[in-house]
JSON list of C-alpha atoms in Angstrom, two decimals:
[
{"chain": "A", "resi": 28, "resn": "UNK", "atom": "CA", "xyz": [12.42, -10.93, 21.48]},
{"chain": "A", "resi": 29, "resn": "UNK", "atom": "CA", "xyz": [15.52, -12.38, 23.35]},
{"chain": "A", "resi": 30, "resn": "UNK", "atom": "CA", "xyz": [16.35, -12.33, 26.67]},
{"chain": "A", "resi": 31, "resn": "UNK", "atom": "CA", "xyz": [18.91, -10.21, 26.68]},
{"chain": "A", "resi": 32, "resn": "UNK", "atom": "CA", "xyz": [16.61, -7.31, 24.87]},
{"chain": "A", "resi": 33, "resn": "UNK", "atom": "CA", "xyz": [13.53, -8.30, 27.56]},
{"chain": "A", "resi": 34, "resn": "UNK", "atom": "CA", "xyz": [15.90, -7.74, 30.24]},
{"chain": "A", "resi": 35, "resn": "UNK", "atom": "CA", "xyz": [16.15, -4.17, 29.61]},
{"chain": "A", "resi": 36, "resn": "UNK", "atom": "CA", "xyz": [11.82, -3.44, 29.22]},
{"chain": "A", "resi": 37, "resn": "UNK", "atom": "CA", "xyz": [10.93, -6.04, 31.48]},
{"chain": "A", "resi": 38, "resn": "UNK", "atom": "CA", "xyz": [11.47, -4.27, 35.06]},
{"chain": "A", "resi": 39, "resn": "UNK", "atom": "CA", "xyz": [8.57, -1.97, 33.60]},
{"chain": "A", "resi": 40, "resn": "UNK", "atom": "CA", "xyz": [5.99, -4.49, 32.87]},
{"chain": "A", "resi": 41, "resn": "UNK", "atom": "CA", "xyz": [7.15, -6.59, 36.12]},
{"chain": "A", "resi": 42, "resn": "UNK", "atom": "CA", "xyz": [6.04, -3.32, 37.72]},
{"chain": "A", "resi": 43, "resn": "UNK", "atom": "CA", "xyz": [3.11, -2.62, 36.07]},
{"chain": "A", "resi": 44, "resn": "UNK", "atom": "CA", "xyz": [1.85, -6.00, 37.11]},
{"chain": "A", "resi": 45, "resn": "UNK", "atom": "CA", "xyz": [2.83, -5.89, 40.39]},
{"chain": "A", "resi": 46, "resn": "UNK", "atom": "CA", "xyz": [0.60, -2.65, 41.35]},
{"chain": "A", "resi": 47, "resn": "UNK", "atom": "CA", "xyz": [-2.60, -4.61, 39.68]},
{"chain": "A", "resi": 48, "resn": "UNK", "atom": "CA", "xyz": [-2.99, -7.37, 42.27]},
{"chain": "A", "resi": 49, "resn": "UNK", "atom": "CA", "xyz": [-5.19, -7.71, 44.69]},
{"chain": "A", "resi": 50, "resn": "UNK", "atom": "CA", "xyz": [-9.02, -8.91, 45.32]},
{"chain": "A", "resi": 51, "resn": "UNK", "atom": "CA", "xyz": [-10.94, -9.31, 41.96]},
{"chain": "A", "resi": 52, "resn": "UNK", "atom": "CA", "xyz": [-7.32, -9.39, 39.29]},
{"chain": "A", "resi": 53, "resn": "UNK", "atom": "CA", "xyz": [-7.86, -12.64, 37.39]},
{"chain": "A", "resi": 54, "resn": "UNK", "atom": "CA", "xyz": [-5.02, -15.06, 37.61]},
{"chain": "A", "resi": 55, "resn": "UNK", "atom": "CA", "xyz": [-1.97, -14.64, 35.40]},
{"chain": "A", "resi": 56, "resn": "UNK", "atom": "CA", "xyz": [-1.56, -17.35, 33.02]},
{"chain": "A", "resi": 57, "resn": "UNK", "atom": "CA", "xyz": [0.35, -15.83, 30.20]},
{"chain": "A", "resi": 58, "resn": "UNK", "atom": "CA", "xyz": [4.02, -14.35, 30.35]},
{"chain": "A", "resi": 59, "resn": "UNK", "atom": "CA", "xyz": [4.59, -10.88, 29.65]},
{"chain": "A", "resi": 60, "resn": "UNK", "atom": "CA", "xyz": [7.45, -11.66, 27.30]},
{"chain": "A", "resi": 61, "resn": "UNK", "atom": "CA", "xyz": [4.78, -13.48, 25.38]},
{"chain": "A", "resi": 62, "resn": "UNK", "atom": "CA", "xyz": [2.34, -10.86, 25.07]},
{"chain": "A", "resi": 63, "resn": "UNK", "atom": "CA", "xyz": [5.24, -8.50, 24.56]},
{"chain": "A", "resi": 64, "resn": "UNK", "atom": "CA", "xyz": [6.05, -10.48, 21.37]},
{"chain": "A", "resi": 65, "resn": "UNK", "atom": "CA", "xyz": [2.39, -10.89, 20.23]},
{"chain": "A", "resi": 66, "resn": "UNK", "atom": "CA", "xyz": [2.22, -7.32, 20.22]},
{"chain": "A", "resi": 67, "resn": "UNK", "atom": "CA", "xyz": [5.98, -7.01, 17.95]},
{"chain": "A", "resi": 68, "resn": "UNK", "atom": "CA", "xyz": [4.34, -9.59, 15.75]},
{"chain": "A", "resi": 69, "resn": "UNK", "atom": "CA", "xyz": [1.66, -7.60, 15.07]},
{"chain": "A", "resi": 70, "resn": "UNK", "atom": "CA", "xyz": [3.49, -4.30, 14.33]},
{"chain": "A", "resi": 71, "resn": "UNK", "atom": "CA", "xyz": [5.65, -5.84, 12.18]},
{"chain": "A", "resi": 72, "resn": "UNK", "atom": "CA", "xyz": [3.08, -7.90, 10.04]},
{"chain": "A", "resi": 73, "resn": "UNK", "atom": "CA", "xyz": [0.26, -5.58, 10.57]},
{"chain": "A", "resi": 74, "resn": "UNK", "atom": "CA", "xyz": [-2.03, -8.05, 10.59]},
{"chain": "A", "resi": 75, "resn": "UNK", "atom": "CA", "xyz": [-5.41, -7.82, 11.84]},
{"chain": "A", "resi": 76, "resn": "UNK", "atom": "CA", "xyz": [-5.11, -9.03, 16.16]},
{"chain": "A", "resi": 77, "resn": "UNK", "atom": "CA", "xyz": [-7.77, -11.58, 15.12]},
{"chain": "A", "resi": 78, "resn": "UNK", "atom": "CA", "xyz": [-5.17, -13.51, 12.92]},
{"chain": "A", "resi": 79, "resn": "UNK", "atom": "CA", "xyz": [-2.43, -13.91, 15.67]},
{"chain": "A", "resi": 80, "resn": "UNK", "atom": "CA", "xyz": [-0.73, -17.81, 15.24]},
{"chain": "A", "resi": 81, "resn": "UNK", "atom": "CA", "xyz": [-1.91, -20.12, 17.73]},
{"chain": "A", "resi": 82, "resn": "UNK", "atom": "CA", "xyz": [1.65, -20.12, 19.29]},
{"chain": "A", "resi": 83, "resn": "UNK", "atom": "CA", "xyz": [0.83, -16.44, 20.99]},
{"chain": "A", "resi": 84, "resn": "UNK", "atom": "CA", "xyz": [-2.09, -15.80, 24.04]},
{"chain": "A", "resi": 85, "resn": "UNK", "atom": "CA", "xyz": [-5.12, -15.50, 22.71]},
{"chain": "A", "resi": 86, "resn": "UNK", "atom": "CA", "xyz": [-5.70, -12.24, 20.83]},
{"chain": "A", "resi": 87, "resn": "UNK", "atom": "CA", "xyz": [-8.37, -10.84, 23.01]},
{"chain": "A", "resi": 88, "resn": "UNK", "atom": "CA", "xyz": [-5.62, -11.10, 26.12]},
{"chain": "A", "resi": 89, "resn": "UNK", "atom": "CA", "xyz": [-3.12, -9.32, 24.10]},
{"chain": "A", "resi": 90, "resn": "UNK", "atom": "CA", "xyz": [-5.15, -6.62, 22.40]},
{"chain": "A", "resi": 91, "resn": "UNK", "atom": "CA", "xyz": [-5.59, -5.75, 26.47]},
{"chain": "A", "resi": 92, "resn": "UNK", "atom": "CA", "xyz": [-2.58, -5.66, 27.81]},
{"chain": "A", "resi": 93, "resn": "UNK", "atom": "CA", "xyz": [-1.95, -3.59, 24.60]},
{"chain": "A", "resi": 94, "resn": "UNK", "atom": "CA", "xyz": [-5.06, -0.83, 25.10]},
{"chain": "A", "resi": 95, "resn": "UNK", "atom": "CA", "xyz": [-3.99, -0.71, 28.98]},
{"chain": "A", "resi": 96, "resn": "UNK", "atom": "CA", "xyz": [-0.02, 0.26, 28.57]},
{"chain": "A", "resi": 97, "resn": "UNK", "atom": "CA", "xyz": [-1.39, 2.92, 25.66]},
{"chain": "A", "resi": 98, "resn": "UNK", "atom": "CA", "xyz": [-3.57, 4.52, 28.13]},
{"chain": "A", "resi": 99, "resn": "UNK", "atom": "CA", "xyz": [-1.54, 4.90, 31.17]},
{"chain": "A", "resi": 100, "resn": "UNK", "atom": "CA", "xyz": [2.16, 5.52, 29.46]},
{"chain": "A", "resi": 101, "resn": "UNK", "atom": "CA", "xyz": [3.73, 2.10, 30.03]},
{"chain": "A", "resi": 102, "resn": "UNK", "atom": "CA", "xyz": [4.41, 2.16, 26.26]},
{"chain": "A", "resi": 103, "resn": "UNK", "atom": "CA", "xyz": [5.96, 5.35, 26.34]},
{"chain": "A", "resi": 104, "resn": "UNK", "atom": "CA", "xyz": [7.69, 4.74, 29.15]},
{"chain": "A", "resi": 105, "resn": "UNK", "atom": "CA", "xyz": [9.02, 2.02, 27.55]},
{"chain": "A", "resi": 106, "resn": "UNK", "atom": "CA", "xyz": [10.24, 3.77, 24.80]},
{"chain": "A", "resi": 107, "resn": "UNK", "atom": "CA", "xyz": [11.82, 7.05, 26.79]},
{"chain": "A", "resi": 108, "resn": "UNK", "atom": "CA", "xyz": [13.51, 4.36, 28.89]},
{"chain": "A", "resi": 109, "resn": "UNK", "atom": "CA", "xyz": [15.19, 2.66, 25.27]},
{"chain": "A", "resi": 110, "resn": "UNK", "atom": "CA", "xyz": [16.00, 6.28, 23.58]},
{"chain": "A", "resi": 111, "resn": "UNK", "atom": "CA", "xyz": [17.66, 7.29, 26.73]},
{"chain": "A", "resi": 112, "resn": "UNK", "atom": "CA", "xyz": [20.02, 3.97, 26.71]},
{"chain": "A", "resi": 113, "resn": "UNK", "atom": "CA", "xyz": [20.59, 4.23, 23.59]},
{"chain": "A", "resi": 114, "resn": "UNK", "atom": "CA", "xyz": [21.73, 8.17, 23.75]},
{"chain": "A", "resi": 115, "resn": "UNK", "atom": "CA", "xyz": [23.84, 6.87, 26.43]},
{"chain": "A", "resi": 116, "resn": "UNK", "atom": "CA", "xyz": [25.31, 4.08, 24.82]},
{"chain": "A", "resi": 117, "resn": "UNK", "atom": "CA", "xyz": [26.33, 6.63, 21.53]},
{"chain": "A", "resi": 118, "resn": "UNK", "atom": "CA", "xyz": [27.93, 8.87, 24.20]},
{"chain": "A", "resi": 119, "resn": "UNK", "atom": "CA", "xyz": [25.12, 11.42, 24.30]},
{"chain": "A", "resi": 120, "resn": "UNK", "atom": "CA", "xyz": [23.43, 13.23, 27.29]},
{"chain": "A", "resi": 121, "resn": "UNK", "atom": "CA", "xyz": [20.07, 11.60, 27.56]},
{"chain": "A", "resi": 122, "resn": "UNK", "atom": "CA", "xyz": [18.80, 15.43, 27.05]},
{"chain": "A", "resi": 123, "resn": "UNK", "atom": "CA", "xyz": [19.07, 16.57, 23.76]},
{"chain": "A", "resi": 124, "resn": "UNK", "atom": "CA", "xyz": [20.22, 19.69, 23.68]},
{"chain": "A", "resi": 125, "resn": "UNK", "atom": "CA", "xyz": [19.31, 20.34, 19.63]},
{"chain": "A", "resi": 126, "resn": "UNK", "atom": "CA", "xyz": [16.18, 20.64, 17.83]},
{"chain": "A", "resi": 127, "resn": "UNK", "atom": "CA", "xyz": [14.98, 20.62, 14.38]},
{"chain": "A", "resi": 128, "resn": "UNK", "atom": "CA", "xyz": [12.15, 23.14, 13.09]},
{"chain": "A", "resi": 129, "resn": "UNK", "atom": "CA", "xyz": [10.40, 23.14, 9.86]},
{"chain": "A", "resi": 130, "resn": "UNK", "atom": "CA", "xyz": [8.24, 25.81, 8.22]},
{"chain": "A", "resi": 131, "resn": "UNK", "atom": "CA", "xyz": [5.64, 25.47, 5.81]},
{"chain": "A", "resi": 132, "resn": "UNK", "atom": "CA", "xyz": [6.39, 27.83, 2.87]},
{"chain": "A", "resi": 133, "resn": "UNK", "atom": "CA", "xyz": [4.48, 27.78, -0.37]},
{"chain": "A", "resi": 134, "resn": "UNK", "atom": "CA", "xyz": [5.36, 28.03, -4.12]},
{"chain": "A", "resi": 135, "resn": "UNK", "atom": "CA", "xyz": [4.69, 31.71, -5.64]},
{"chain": "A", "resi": 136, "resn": "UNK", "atom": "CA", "xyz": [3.40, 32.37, -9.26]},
{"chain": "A", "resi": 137, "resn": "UNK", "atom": "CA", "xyz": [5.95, 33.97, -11.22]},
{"chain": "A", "resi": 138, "resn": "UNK", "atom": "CA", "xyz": [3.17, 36.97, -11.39]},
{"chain": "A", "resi": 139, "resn": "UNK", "atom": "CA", "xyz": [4.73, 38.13, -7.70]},
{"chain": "A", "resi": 140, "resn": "UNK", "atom": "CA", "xyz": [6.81, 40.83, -7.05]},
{"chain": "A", "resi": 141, "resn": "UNK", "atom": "CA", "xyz": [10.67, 39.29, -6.49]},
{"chain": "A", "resi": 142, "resn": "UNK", "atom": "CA", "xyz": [10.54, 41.74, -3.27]},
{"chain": "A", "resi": 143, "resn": "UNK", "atom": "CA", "xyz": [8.16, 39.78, -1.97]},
{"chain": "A", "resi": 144, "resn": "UNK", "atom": "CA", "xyz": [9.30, 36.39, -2.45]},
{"chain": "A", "resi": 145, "resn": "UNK", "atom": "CA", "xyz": [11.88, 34.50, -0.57]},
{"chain": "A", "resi": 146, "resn": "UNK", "atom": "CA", "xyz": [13.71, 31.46, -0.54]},
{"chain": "A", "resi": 147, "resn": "UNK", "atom": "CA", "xyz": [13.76, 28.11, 1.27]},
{"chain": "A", "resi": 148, "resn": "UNK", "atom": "CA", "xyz": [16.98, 26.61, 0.24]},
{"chain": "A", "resi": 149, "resn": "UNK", "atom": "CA", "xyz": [16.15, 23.46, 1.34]},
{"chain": "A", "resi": 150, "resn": "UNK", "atom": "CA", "xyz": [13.43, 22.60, -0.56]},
{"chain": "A", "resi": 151, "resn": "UNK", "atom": "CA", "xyz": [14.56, 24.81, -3.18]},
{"chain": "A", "resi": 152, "resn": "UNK", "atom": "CA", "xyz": [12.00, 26.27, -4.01]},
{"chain": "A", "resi": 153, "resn": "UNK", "atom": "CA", "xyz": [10.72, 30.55, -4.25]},
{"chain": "A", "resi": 154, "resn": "UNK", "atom": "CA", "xyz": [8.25, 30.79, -2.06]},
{"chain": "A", "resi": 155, "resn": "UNK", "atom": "CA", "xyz": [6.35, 32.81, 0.35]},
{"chain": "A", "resi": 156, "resn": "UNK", "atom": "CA", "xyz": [6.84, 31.42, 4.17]},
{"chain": "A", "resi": 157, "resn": "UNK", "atom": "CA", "xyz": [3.65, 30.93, 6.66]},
{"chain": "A", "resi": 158, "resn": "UNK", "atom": "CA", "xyz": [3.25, 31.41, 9.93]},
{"chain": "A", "resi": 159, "resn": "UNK", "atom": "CA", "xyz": [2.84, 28.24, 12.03]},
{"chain": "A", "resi": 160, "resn": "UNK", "atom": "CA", "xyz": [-0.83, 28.27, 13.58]},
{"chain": "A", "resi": 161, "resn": "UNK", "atom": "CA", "xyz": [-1.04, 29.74, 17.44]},
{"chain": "A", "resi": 162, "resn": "UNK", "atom": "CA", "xyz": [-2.76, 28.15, 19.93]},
{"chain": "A", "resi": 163, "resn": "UNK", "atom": "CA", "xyz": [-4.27, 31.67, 21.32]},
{"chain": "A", "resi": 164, "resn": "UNK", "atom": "CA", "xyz": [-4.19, 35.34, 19.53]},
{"chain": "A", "resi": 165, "resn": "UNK", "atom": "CA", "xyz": [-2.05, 36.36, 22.45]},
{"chain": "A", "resi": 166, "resn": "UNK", "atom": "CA", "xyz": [0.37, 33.83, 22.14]},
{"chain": "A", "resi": 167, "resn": "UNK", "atom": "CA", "xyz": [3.75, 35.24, 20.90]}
]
């Protein structure tokens, strides 16, 4: 990752550190930058975090840091804090203010009256259209 991209994500990891100090944190001895790479590597190879290079922390260290920022949001607040900047950057409110909803609708024999058949022009296909599943029965 370069600098320049780090400087954008690394206020959030600076502060995550920063509120786990104290009595009883171990030392740091790796960079965040270095564990935030470890982690790219491994998305984009896919390999197993047992097969990390020798050039990255130690797997164990990074597959931690990793577990951590999935449990308490850091990774998503990562990622709100990138799709935001880059809305704003295209010129978009950082709200979107669109949505896109699909329904599942399902092929009909040609045994089916046409009157009860419809169409889902997208998919182009005759079909019959389902209702998405409700949480409760009085949900409406």
């Amino acid at each position: 990752m370069s600098d320049a991209r780090w400087a954008l994500i690394e206020p959030v990891f600076t502060d995550w550190r920063a509120k786990r100090t104290g009595p009883g944190t171990a030392a740091r001895v790796h960079e965040l930058q270095e564990i935030v790479n470890a982690i790219l590597y491994v998305n984009r190879t896919g390999i197993p975090w047992e097969y990390l290079p020798h050039g990255f922390p130690p797997y164990k260290t990074v597959y931690d840091y990793y577990a951590k920022w999935e449990t308490d949001g850091t990774t998503q607040q990562v990622h709100d804090l990138l799709r935001d900047r880059t809305r704003q950057s295209h010129g978009r409110s950082v709200q979107p203010t669109a949505a896109v909803v699909d329904a599942q609708s399902v092929k009909t024999s040609a045994n089916v009256a046409e009157t009860s058949q419809g169409i889902d022009a997208g998919k182009k296909t005759k079909g019959r259209y389902l209702e998405p599943a409700r949480a409760c029965p009085s949900c409406a």
